[in-house]
Amino acid sequence: MAINQFADMSEEEFTQKVLGLNTELEKQSTQAAPEMFRYSNANVPAKMDWVKEGAVTDVKNQLIAVGAIEGINYIKTKELTSLSVQQLVDCDHAYNMGCGGGLMSYAFDYVHKNGGIDTDEDYSYWSVDLACQTAKQGNRHMVSIDGYEEVPKNDTQALLKAVSNQPVSVGICANSNLQFYSSGVVDEPSCCSQMNHGVLVVGFENDGPQRHWKIKNSWGTGWGEEGYFRAAMDAQAPSGTCGLLQMPAYPVKKTAKNPEHSELCGYFGMTMCEPHASCLCEYSFFDLVCLSWGCQAH
């Protein structure tokens, strides 16, 4: 337990302002349920750490589903790209509720059906609901996925197999133990009754006196172990520590291929060139600053 940025919040304030998983949302239209768990025959090492493997970006604010997509994209392409949380906040309103919360599976479904997601550099995070930037949503497909799958629930071995192959998004029930967490292994079977927060399992230690998961949170590097926490693997509850075995899911990316995308021209990106075209400066100020941009076919 420690004094942190949430120390002056009541439990009710903490729940309303910080926690972002909304399990009351009912899925109405998504891809068909997966027929199989692709990692059912995977080998499980003694330990795994996707942070050390280079597949995890810096700690972000909320919408941990983005981290799972960043992870599988790195595994397939060997390029670590920080993706846009704000695009999901602004544009994924078919089922999710922007800053009002949502589900990881909805976010995966949105990215899949949209044809991809933009980068954080291009579509930056503002921490509020804004109007969807439809041009970027439609044309800046920097990273794509082929769908998502769910890990068999309440199954430690299944989650171990999945995390051995990629970071996995999970839902948890966060309470004061996490609100004031500073370090160590969280070992509480039933933190609370309602799933209310999404996190990313990025590794584990599967041997030793206290087996545990390594988990990336979304509350900044000043919280916990530089933005991460550890959760006991052998919790005395079928659903795992704080319910983390109840709804694990991961994005599927079959190849390294990402969509061809449009190119933004100039510092402010006011001109956008379609795929198969590149930016061309039409008028400049003494060849120092471009005043007008156009597009040139490849």
PDB file of C-alpha atoms in Angstrom:
ATOM      1  CA  MET A   1       0.000   0.000   0.000  1.00  0.00           C
ATOM      2  CA  ALA A   2       1.252   3.492  -0.821  1.00  0.00           C
ATOM      3  CA  ILE A   3       0.260   7.116  -1.246  1.00  0.00           C
ATOM      4  CA  ASN A   4      -0.187   7.799  -4.965  1.00  0.00           C
ATOM      5  CA  GLN A   5      -2.261   9.928  -7.368  1.00  0.00           C
ATOM      6  CA  PHE A   6      -5.443   8.157  -6.203  1.00  0.00           C
ATOM      7  CA  ALA A   7      -4.892   8.632  -2.462  1.00  0.00           C
ATOM      8  CA  ASP A   8      -7.397  11.479  -2.139  1.00  0.00           C
ATOM      9  CA  MET A   9     -10.163   9.653  -4.030  1.00  0.00           C
ATOM     10  CA  SER A  10     -12.993   7.813  -2.345  1.00  0.00           C
ATOM     11  CA  GLU A  11     -13.747   4.307  -3.598  1.00  0.00           C
ATOM     12  CA  GLU A  12     -16.742   5.686  -5.507  1.00  0.00           C
ATOM     13  CA  GLU A  13     -14.672   8.442  -7.162  1.00  0.00           C
ATOM     14  CA  PHE A  14     -11.956   5.943  -8.048  1.00  0.00           C
ATOM     15  CA  THR A  15     -14.500   3.630  -9.676  1.00  0.00           C
ATOM     16  CA  GLN A  16     -16.171   6.398 -11.670  1.00  0.00           C
ATOM     17  CA  LYS A  17     -13.087   8.313 -12.818  1.00  0.00           C
ATOM     18  CA  VAL A  18     -10.408   5.666 -13.241  1.00  0.00           C
ATOM     19  CA  LEU A  19     -11.893   2.265 -14.001  1.00  0.00           C
ATOM     20  CA  GLY A  20     -12.916   1.755 -17.611  1.00  0.00           C
ATOM     21  CA  LEU A  21     -14.238  -1.771 -18.205  1.00  0.00           C
ATOM     22  CA  ASN A  22     -17.998  -1.852 -18.783  1.00  0.00           C
ATOM     23  CA  THR A  23     -19.260  -5.428 -18.583  1.00  0.00           C
ATOM     24  CA  GLU A  24     -22.875  -4.299 -18.702  1.00  0.00           C
ATOM     25  CA  LEU A  25     -22.512  -3.694 -22.431  1.00  0.00           C
ATOM     26  CA  GLU A  26     -24.073  -6.532 -24.377  1.00  0.00           C
ATOM     27  CA  LYS A  27     -22.521  -7.622 -27.608  1.00  0.00           C
ATOM     28  CA  GLN A  28     -25.045  -7.415 -30.439  1.00  0.00           C
ATOM     29  CA  SER A  29     -23.078  -7.983 -33.601  1.00  0.00           C
ATOM     30  CA  THR A  30     -19.542  -9.308 -33.868  1.00  0.00           C
ATOM     31  CA  GLN A  31     -17.641 -12.010 -35.663  1.00  0.00           C
ATOM     32  CA  ALA A  32     -18.632 -15.593 -34.989  1.00  0.00           C
ATOM     33  CA  ALA A  33     -17.237 -17.155 -31.843  1.00  0.00           C
ATOM     34  CA  PRO A  34     -13.872 -18.828 -32.508  1.00  0.00           C
ATOM     35  CA  GLU A  35     -14.099 -22.536 -33.179  1.00  0.00           C
ATOM     36  CA  MET A  36     -10.824 -23.343 -31.449  1.00  0.00           C
ATOM     37  CA  PHE A  37      -8.168 -22.002 -29.133  1.00  0.00           C
ATOM     38  CA  ARG A  38      -5.134 -21.709 -31.402  1.00  0.00           C
ATOM     39  CA  TYR A  39      -2.617 -22.159 -28.581  1.00  0.00           C
ATOM     40  CA  SER A  40      -4.077 -25.346 -27.115  1.00  0.00           C
ATOM     41  CA  ASN A  41      -0.903 -27.316 -27.961  1.00  0.00           C
ATOM     42  CA  ALA A  42       1.610 -24.556 -27.177  1.00  0.00           C
ATOM     43  CA  ASN A  43       4.595 -25.158 -24.933  1.00  0.00           C
ATOM     44  CA  VAL A  44       4.876 -23.092 -21.745  1.00  0.00           C
ATOM     45  CA  PRO A  45       8.340 -21.880 -20.650  1.00  0.00           C
ATOM     46  CA  ALA A  46       9.374 -21.332 -17.036  1.00  0.00           C
ATOM     47  CA  LYS A  47       9.080 -17.583 -17.533  1.00  0.00           C
ATOM     48  CA  MET A  48       8.057 -15.072 -20.172  1.00  0.00           C
ATOM     49  CA  ASP A  49       8.436 -11.292 -20.309  1.00  0.00           C
ATOM     50  CA  TRP A  50       7.187  -9.504 -23.420  1.00  0.00           C
ATOM     51  CA  VAL A  51       8.540  -6.213 -22.053  1.00  0.00           C
ATOM     52  CA  LYS A  52      12.086  -7.581 -22.234  1.00  0.00           C
ATOM     53  CA  GLU A  53      11.290  -9.046 -25.667  1.00  0.00           C
ATOM     54  CA  GLY A  54      10.546  -5.524 -26.910  1.00  0.00           C
ATOM     55  CA  ALA A  55       6.851  -6.092 -27.672  1.00  0.00           C
ATOM     56  CA  VAL A  56       5.370  -3.615 -25.170  1.00  0.00           C
ATOM     57  CA  THR A  57       5.093   0.168 -25.561  1.00  0.00           C
ATOM     58  CA  ASP A  58       5.139   2.713 -22.740  1.00  0.00           C
ATOM     59  CA  VAL A  59       2.323   2.686 -20.191  1.00  0.00           C
ATOM     60  CA  LYS A  60      -0.764   4.380 -21.664  1.00  0.00           C
ATOM     61  CA  ASN A  61      -4.058   5.719 -20.359  1.00  0.00           C
ATOM     62  CA  GLN A  62      -6.860   3.141 -20.443  1.00  0.00           C
ATOM     63  CA  LEU A  63      -8.027   1.040 -23.422  1.00  0.00           C
ATOM     64  CA  ILE A  64      -5.532  -1.730 -22.827  1.00  0.00           C
ATOM     65  CA  ALA A  65      -6.756  -3.523 -25.965  1.00  0.00           C
ATOM     66  CA  VAL A  66      -4.420  -1.249 -27.925  1.00  0.00           C
ATOM     67  CA  GLY A  67      -1.460  -2.779 -26.077  1.00  0.00           C
ATOM     68  CA  ALA A  68      -2.447  -6.282 -27.165  1.00  0.00           C
ATOM     69  CA  ILE A  69      -2.570  -5.142 -30.812  1.00  0.00           C
ATOM     70  CA  GLU A  70       0.813  -3.426 -30.459  1.00  0.00           C
ATOM     71  CA  GLY A  71       2.219  -6.664 -29.054  1.00  0.00           C
ATOM     72  CA  ILE A  72       1.047  -9.027 -31.796  1.00  0.00           C
ATOM     73  CA  ASN A  73       2.025  -6.478 -34.456  1.00  0.00           C
ATOM     74  CA  TYR A  74       5.573  -6.411 -33.047  1.00  0.00           C
ATOM     75  CA  ILE A  75       5.727 -10.202 -32.906  1.00  0.00           C
ATOM     76  CA  LYS A  76       4.737 -10.431 -36.584  1.00  0.00           C
ATOM     77  CA  THR A  77       6.593  -7.412 -38.008  1.00  0.00           C
ATOM     78  CA  LYS A  78       9.418  -6.753 -35.500  1.00  0.00           C
ATOM     79  CA  GLU A  79       8.293  -3.111 -35.463  1.00  0.00           C
ATOM     80  CA  LEU A  80       7.029  -1.611 -32.198  1.00  0.00           C
ATOM     81  CA  THR A  81       4.392   0.975 -33.105  1.00  0.00           C
ATOM     82  CA  SER A  82       2.457   2.970 -30.525  1.00  0.00           C
ATOM     83  CA  LEU A  83      -1.184   2.944 -31.643  1.00  0.00           C
ATOM     84  CA  SER A  84      -4.016   5.419 -31.162  1.00  0.00           C
ATOM     85  CA  VAL A  85      -6.104   5.083 -28.016  1.00  0.00           C
ATOM     86  CA  GLN A  86      -7.936   8.276 -28.993  1.00  0.00           C
ATOM     87  CA  GLN A  87      -9.227   6.747 -32.234  1.00  0.00           C
ATOM     88  CA  LEU A  88     -10.993   4.056 -30.235  1.00  0.00           C
ATOM     89  CA  VAL A  89     -12.349   6.650 -27.785  1.00  0.00           C
ATOM     90  CA  ASP A  90     -13.690   8.842 -30.601  1.00  0.00           C
ATOM     91  CA  CYS A  91     -14.773   6.345 -33.245  1.00  0.00           C
ATOM     92  CA  ASP A  92     -15.627   2.989 -31.630  1.00  0.00           C
ATOM     93  CA  HIS A  93     -19.171   3.843 -30.543  1.00  0.00           C
ATOM     94  CA  ALA A  94     -21.092   0.932 -32.066  1.00  0.00           C
ATOM     95  CA  TYR A  95     -20.772  -0.910 -28.736  1.00  0.00           C
ATOM     96  CA  ASN A  96     -18.160   0.849 -26.589  1.00  0.00           C
ATOM     97  CA  MET A  97     -18.781   4.183 -24.870  1.00  0.00           C
ATOM     98  CA  GLY A  98     -15.567   6.194 -25.343  1.00  0.00           C
ATOM     99  CA  CYS A  99     -14.298   7.462 -21.995  1.00  0.00           C
ATOM    100  CA  GLY A 100     -17.400   5.857 -20.449  1.00  0.00           C
ATOM    101  CA  GLY A 101     -15.840   2.427 -20.813  1.00  0.00           C
ATOM    102  CA  GLY A 102     -16.119  -0.651 -22.978  1.00  0.00           C
ATOM    103  CA  LEU A 103     -14.830  -4.146 -23.588  1.00  0.00           C
ATOM    104  CA  MET A 104     -11.556  -5.320 -25.122  1.00  0.00           C
ATOM    105  CA  SER A 105     -13.347  -7.660 -27.535  1.00  0.00           C
ATOM    106  CA  TYR A 106     -15.381  -4.744 -28.916  1.00  0.00           C
ATOM    107  CA  ALA A 107     -12.179  -2.783 -29.515  1.00  0.00           C
ATOM    108  CA  PHE A 108     -10.589  -5.721 -31.357  1.00  0.00           C
ATOM    109  CA  ASP A 109     -13.751  -6.105 -33.421  1.00  0.00           C
ATOM    110  CA  TYR A 110     -13.744  -2.404 -34.329  1.00  0.00           C
ATOM    111  CA  VAL A 111     -10.103  -2.460 -35.488  1.00  0.00           C
ATOM    112  CA  HIS A 112     -10.713  -5.620 -37.521  1.00  0.00           C
ATOM    113  CA  LYS A 113     -13.848  -4.311 -39.246  1.00  0.00           C
ATOM    114  CA  ASN A 114     -12.373  -0.837 -39.782  1.00  0.00           C
ATOM    115  CA  GLY A 115      -9.416  -2.342 -41.624  1.00  0.00           C
ATOM    116  CA  GLY A 116      -6.855  -1.102 -39.116  1.00  0.00           C
ATOM    117  CA  ILE A 117      -5.941   1.585 -36.604  1.00  0.00           C
ATOM    118  CA  ASP A 118      -3.844   4.765 -36.756  1.00  0.00           C
ATOM    119  CA  THR A 119      -0.710   5.574 -34.752  1.00  0.00           C
ATOM    120  CA  ASP A 120      -0.679   7.505 -31.497  1.00  0.00           C
ATOM    121  CA  GLU A 121       1.690  10.033 -33.071  1.00  0.00           C
ATOM    122  CA  ASP A 122      -0.811  10.839 -35.829  1.00  0.00           C
ATOM    123  CA  TYR A 123      -4.054  10.514 -33.817  1.00  0.00           C
ATOM    124  CA  SER A 124      -2.968  11.682 -30.375  1.00  0.00           C
ATOM    125  CA  TYR A 125      -4.581  11.075 -26.984  1.00  0.00           C
ATOM    126  CA  TRP A 126      -6.574  13.912 -25.349  1.00  0.00           C
ATOM    127  CA  SER A 127      -8.245  12.074 -22.437  1.00  0.00           C
ATOM    128  CA  VAL A 128     -11.747  13.239 -23.480  1.00  0.00           C
ATOM    129  CA  ASP A 129     -14.372  12.129 -26.004  1.00  0.00           C
ATOM    130  CA  LEU A 130     -13.945  14.081 -29.258  1.00  0.00           C
ATOM    131  CA  ALA A 131     -15.511  13.908 -32.707  1.00  0.00           C
ATOM    132  CA  CYS A 132     -14.181  11.006 -34.753  1.00  0.00           C
ATOM    133  CA  GLN A 133     -11.563  12.125 -37.285  1.00  0.00           C
ATOM    134  CA  THR A 134     -13.225  10.238 -40.113  1.00  0.00           C
ATOM    135  CA  ALA A 135     -10.498  10.895 -42.692  1.00  0.00           C
ATOM    136  CA  LYS A 136      -7.903   9.251 -40.474  1.00  0.00           C
ATOM    137  CA  GLN A 137     -10.316   6.490 -39.453  1.00  0.00           C
ATOM    138  CA  GLY A 138     -10.924   5.674 -43.108  1.00  0.00           C
ATOM    139  CA  ASN A 139      -7.481   6.203 -44.614  1.00  0.00           C
ATOM    140  CA  ARG A 140      -4.793   5.858 -41.943  1.00  0.00           C
ATOM    141  CA  HIS A 141      -4.843   2.090 -41.421  1.00  0.00           C
ATOM    142  CA  MET A 142      -1.316   1.717 -40.056  1.00  0.00           C
ATOM    143  CA  VAL A 143      -1.749  -1.637 -38.287  1.00  0.00           C
ATOM    144  CA  SER A 144      -4.429  -4.248 -38.970  1.00  0.00           C
ATOM    145  CA  ILE A 145      -5.550  -7.491 -37.333  1.00  0.00           C
ATOM    146  CA  ASP A 146      -7.477 -10.515 -38.596  1.00  0.00           C
ATOM    147  CA  GLY A 147      -9.914 -10.735 -35.694  1.00  0.00           C
ATOM    148  CA  TYR A 148      -9.651 -11.905 -32.117  1.00  0.00           C
ATOM    149  CA  GLU A 149     -10.074 -15.003 -29.983  1.00  0.00           C
ATOM    150  CA  GLU A 150     -11.014 -15.636 -26.389  1.00  0.00           C
ATOM    151  CA  VAL A 151      -8.925 -17.755 -24.037  1.00  0.00           C
ATOM    152  CA  PRO A 152     -10.923 -20.518 -22.296  1.00  0.00           C
ATOM    153  CA  LYS A 153     -12.140 -18.868 -19.104  1.00  0.00           C
ATOM    154  CA  ASN A 154     -11.072 -19.885 -15.588  1.00  0.00           C
ATOM    155  CA  ASP A 155      -8.169 -21.888 -17.047  1.00  0.00           C
ATOM    156  CA  THR A 156      -4.685 -20.957 -15.799  1.00  0.00           C
ATOM    157  CA  GLN A 157      -2.938 -23.337 -18.178  1.00  0.00           C
ATOM    158  CA  ALA A 158      -4.777 -21.913 -21.185  1.00  0.00           C
ATOM    159  CA  LEU A 159      -3.782 -18.365 -20.251  1.00  0.00           C
ATOM    160  CA  LEU A 160      -0.173 -19.495 -19.754  1.00  0.00           C
ATOM    161  CA  LYS A 161      -0.178 -20.943 -23.277  1.00  0.00           C
ATOM    162  CA  ALA A 162      -1.640 -17.759 -24.739  1.00  0.00           C
ATOM    163  CA  VAL A 163       0.772 -15.408 -22.932  1.00  0.00           C
ATOM    164  CA  SER A 164       3.666 -17.632 -24.004  1.00  0.00           C
ATOM    165  CA  ASN A 165       2.829 -16.495 -27.541  1.00  0.00           C
ATOM    166  CA  GLN A 166       1.605 -12.899 -27.173  1.00  0.00           C
ATOM    167  CA  PRO A 167       0.391 -10.310 -24.642  1.00  0.00           C
ATOM    168  CA  VAL A 168      -3.233 -10.946 -23.640  1.00  0.00           C
ATOM    169  CA  SER A 169      -5.930  -8.478 -22.550  1.00  0.00           C
ATOM    170  CA  VAL A 170      -7.866  -9.477 -19.431  1.00  0.00           C
ATOM    171  CA  GLY A 171     -10.600  -7.983 -17.293  1.00  0.00           C
ATOM    172  CA  ILE A 172     -10.209  -7.713 -13.540  1.00  0.00           C
ATOM    173  CA  CYS A 173     -12.132  -6.479 -10.546  1.00  0.00           C
ATOM    174  CA  ALA A 174     -10.046  -3.626  -9.116  1.00  0.00           C
ATOM    175  CA  ASN A 175     -10.526  -2.431  -5.532  1.00  0.00           C
ATOM    176  CA  SER A 176      -8.525  -0.501  -2.929  1.00  0.00           C
ATOM    177  CA  ASN A 177      -5.755  -3.111  -3.008  1.00  0.00           C
ATOM    178  CA  LEU A 178      -4.935  -1.930  -6.533  1.00  0.00           C
ATOM    179  CA  GLN A 179      -5.871   1.696  -5.919  1.00  0.00           C
ATOM    180  CA  PHE A 180      -3.072   1.966  -3.343  1.00  0.00           C
ATOM    181  CA  TYR A 181      -0.761  -0.760  -4.730  1.00  0.00           C
ATOM    182  CA  SER A 182       2.958   0.016  -4.727  1.00  0.00           C
ATOM    183  CA  SER A 183       4.823  -3.282  -5.171  1.00  0.00           C
ATOM    184  CA  GLY A 184       4.771  -7.007  -4.549  1.00  0.00           C
ATOM    185  CA  VAL A 185       2.453  -9.811  -5.613  1.00  0.00           C
ATOM    186  CA  VAL A 186      -1.292  -9.218  -5.302  1.00  0.00           C
ATOM    187  CA  ASP A 187      -2.798 -12.367  -3.803  1.00  0.00           C
ATOM    188  CA  GLU A 188      -6.500 -11.780  -3.294  1.00  0.00           C
ATOM    189  CA  PRO A 189      -8.907 -14.297  -4.852  1.00  0.00           C
ATOM    190  CA  SER A 190     -12.013 -12.122  -4.843  1.00  0.00           C
ATOM    191  CA  CYS A 191     -11.153  -8.415  -4.963  1.00  0.00           C
ATOM    192  CA  CYS A 192     -14.780  -7.386  -5.559  1.00  0.00           C
ATOM    193  CA  SER A 193     -17.914  -8.637  -7.283  1.00  0.00           C
ATOM    194  CA  GLN A 194     -17.998  -6.767 -10.626  1.00  0.00           C
ATOM    195  CA  MET A 195     -15.381  -6.762 -13.390  1.00  0.00           C
ATOM    196  CA  ASN A 196     -14.486  -3.092 -13.822  1.00  0.00           C
ATOM    197  CA  HIS A 197     -11.013  -2.673 -15.339  1.00  0.00           C
ATOM    198  CA  GLY A 198      -8.958  -3.920 -18.276  1.00  0.00           C
ATOM    199  CA  VAL A 199      -5.242  -4.745 -18.067  1.00  0.00           C
ATOM    200  CA  LEU A 200      -2.635  -6.502 -20.213  1.00  0.00           C
ATOM    201  CA  VAL A 201      -0.861  -9.693 -19.152  1.00  0.00           C
ATOM    202  CA  VAL A 202       2.662  -9.296 -20.556  1.00  0.00           C
ATOM    203  CA  GLY A 203       4.474 -12.140 -18.840  1.00  0.00           C
ATOM    204  CA  PHE A 204       4.723 -14.627 -16.013  1.00  0.00           C
ATOM    205  CA  GLU A 205       7.019 -16.624 -13.766  1.00  0.00           C
ATOM    206  CA  ASN A 206       5.825 -20.202 -13.776  1.00  0.00           C
ATOM    207  CA  ASP A 207       8.226 -21.638 -11.221  1.00  0.00           C
ATOM    208  CA  GLY A 208       9.632 -20.672  -7.844  1.00  0.00           C
ATOM    209  CA  PRO A 209       7.882 -20.254  -4.500  1.00  0.00           C
ATOM    210  CA  GLN A 210       5.230 -17.810  -5.777  1.00  0.00           C
ATOM    211  CA  ARG A 211       4.112 -18.191  -9.362  1.00  0.00           C
ATOM    212  CA  HIS A 212       2.730 -14.936 -10.724  1.00  0.00           C
ATOM    213  CA  TRP A 213       1.601 -12.933 -13.742  1.00  0.00           C
ATOM    214  CA  LYS A 214       3.304  -9.710 -14.869  1.00  0.00           C
ATOM    215  CA  ILE A 215       0.605  -7.192 -15.793  1.00  0.00           C
ATOM    216  CA  LYS A 216       0.726  -3.813 -17.537  1.00  0.00           C
ATOM    217  CA  ASN A 217      -1.729  -1.299 -16.118  1.00  0.00           C
ATOM    218  CA  SER A 218      -2.829   2.060 -17.558  1.00  0.00           C
ATOM    219  CA  TRP A 219      -2.416   4.482 -14.645  1.00  0.00           C
ATOM    220  CA  GLY A 220       1.005   5.943 -15.417  1.00  0.00           C
ATOM    221  CA  THR A 221       4.531   4.952 -14.423  1.00  0.00           C
ATOM    222  CA  GLY A 222       4.185   6.558 -10.977  1.00  0.00           C
ATOM    223  CA  TRP A 223       1.743   3.832  -9.963  1.00  0.00           C
ATOM    224  CA  GLY A 224       2.858   0.380  -8.827  1.00  0.00           C
ATOM    225  CA  GLU A 225       6.047  -1.102 -10.205  1.00  0.00           C
ATOM    226  CA  GLU A 226       6.650   1.595 -12.853  1.00  0.00           C
ATOM    227  CA  GLY A 227       3.122   1.128 -14.171  1.00  0.00           C
ATOM    228  CA  TYR A 228       3.026  -2.664 -13.766  1.00  0.00           C
ATOM    229  CA  PHE A 229       1.886  -5.045 -11.051  1.00  0.00           C
ATOM    230  CA  ARG A 230       2.213  -8.726 -10.291  1.00  0.00           C
ATOM    231  CA  ALA A 231      -0.702 -11.021  -9.518  1.00  0.00           C
ATOM    232  CA  ALA A 232      -0.555 -14.454  -7.900  1.00  0.00           C
ATOM    233  CA  MET A 233      -1.103 -17.306 -10.319  1.00  0.00           C
ATOM    234  CA  ASP A 234      -2.276 -19.762  -7.673  1.00  0.00           C
ATOM    235  CA  ALA A 235      -5.188 -17.784  -6.252  1.00  0.00           C
ATOM    236  CA  GLN A 236      -7.687 -19.776  -4.225  1.00  0.00           C
ATOM    237  CA  ALA A 237     -10.515 -19.044  -6.650  1.00  0.00           C
ATOM    238  CA  PRO A 238     -11.427 -20.593 -10.028  1.00  0.00           C
ATOM    239  CA  SER A 239     -11.519 -17.140 -11.636  1.00  0.00           C
ATOM    240  CA  GLY A 240      -7.969 -16.256 -10.545  1.00  0.00           C
ATOM    241  CA  THR A 241      -6.639 -13.226  -8.689  1.00  0.00           C
ATOM    242  CA  CYS A 242      -9.220 -10.424  -8.961  1.00  0.00           C
ATOM    243  CA  GLY A 243     -11.047 -12.454 -11.615  1.00  0.00           C
ATOM    244  CA  LEU A 244      -8.330 -12.184 -14.272  1.00  0.00           C
ATOM    245  CA  LEU A 245      -9.191 -15.614 -15.715  1.00  0.00           C
ATOM    246  CA  GLN A 246     -12.805 -14.698 -16.477  1.00  0.00           C
ATOM    247  CA  MET A 247     -12.531 -12.851 -19.797  1.00  0.00           C
ATOM    248  CA  PRO A 248      -9.056 -13.038 -21.407  1.00  0.00           C
ATOM    249  CA  ALA A 249      -8.860 -12.267 -25.135  1.00  0.00           C
ATOM    250  CA  TYR A 250      -6.194 -11.539 -27.720  1.00  0.00           C
ATOM    251  CA  PRO A 251      -6.082 -10.122 -31.268  1.00  0.00           C
ATOM    252  CA  VAL A 252      -5.218 -12.427 -34.155  1.00  0.00           C
ATOM    253  CA  LYS A 253      -2.706 -11.312 -36.787  1.00  0.00           C
ATOM    254  CA  LYS A 254      -1.809 -14.020 -39.276  1.00  0.00           C
ATOM    255  CA  THR A 255       0.964 -12.314 -41.264  1.00  0.00           C
ATOM    256  CA  ALA A 256       3.344  -9.358 -41.082  1.00  0.00           C
ATOM    257  CA  LYS A 257       1.373  -7.523 -43.765  1.00  0.00           C
ATOM    258  CA  ASN A 258      -0.237  -4.205 -42.818  1.00  0.00           C
ATOM    259  CA  PRO A 259      -2.481  -2.123 -45.104  1.00  0.00           C
ATOM    260  CA  GLU A 260      -1.139   0.428 -47.530  1.00  0.00           C
ATOM    261  CA  HIS A 261      -2.053   3.775 -46.067  1.00  0.00           C
ATOM    262  CA  SER A 262      -2.390   7.406 -47.003  1.00  0.00           C
ATOM    263  CA  GLU A 263       0.423   9.887 -46.352  1.00  0.00           C
ATOM    264  CA  LEU A 264      -0.007  13.154 -44.469  1.00  0.00           C
ATOM    265  CA  CYS A 265       1.918  16.096 -45.923  1.00  0.00           C
ATOM    266  CA  GLY A 266       3.605  18.871 -43.994  1.00  0.00           C
ATOM    267  CA  TYR A 267       3.889  19.619 -40.304  1.00  0.00           C
ATOM    268  CA  PHE A 268       0.147  20.070 -39.799  1.00  0.00           C
ATOM    269  CA  GLY A 269      -0.949  17.268 -42.141  1.00  0.00           C
ATOM    270  CA  MET A 270      -3.566  19.395 -43.917  1.00  0.00           C
ATOM    271  CA  THR A 271      -3.060  17.514 -47.206  1.00  0.00           C
ATOM    272  CA  MET A 272      -3.505  13.747 -47.382  1.00  0.00           C
ATOM    273  CA  CYS A 273      -2.260  11.644 -50.303  1.00  0.00           C
ATOM    274  CA  GLU A 274      -3.938   8.332 -51.040  1.00  0.00           C
ATOM    275  CA  PRO A 275      -1.986   5.042 -51.219  1.00  0.00           C
ATOM    276  CA  HIS A 276       0.204   4.793 -54.349  1.00  0.00           C
ATOM    277  CA  ALA A 277       0.865   8.552 -54.144  1.00  0.00           C
ATOM    278  CA  SER A 278       3.382  10.616 -52.210  1.00  0.00           C
ATOM    279  CA  CYS A 279       3.574  14.203 -50.999  1.00  0.00           C
ATOM    280  CA  LEU A 280       4.936  16.826 -53.386  1.00  0.00           C
ATOM    281  CA  CYS A 281       5.723  20.414 -52.425  1.00  0.00           C
ATOM    282  CA  GLU A 282       4.137  22.701 -55.036  1.00  0.00           C
ATOM    283  CA  TYR A 283       5.111  26.099 -53.598  1.00  0.00           C
ATOM    284  CA  SER A 284       7.808  26.899 -51.072  1.00  0.00           C
ATOM    285  CA  PHE A 285       9.326  29.899 -49.352  1.00  0.00           C
ATOM    286  CA  PHE A 286      12.899  30.041 -50.743  1.00  0.00           C
ATOM    287  CA  ASP A 287      13.025  26.232 -50.502  1.00  0.00           C
ATOM    288  CA  LEU A 288      12.911  26.562 -46.718  1.00  0.00           C
ATOM    289  CA  VAL A 289       9.243  26.011 -45.885  1.00  0.00           C
ATOM    290  CA  CYS A 290       6.618  24.370 -48.070  1.00  0.00           C
ATOM    291  CA  LEU A 291       3.556  26.614 -48.396  1.00  0.00           C
ATOM    292  CA  SER A 292       1.394  24.316 -50.519  1.00  0.00           C
ATOM    293  CA  TRP A 293       1.374  20.544 -50.821  1.00  0.00           C
ATOM    294  CA  GLY A 294       0.084  18.289 -53.573  1.00  0.00           C
ATOM    295  CA  CYS A 295       0.225  14.570 -54.362  1.00  0.00           C
ATOM    296  CA  GLN A 296       2.263  12.740 -56.969  1.00  0.00           C
ATOM    297  CA  ALA A 297       1.450   9.219 -58.158  1.00  0.00           C
ATOM    298  CA  HIS A 298       4.192   6.639 -57.687  1.00  0.00           C
TER     299      HIS A 298
END
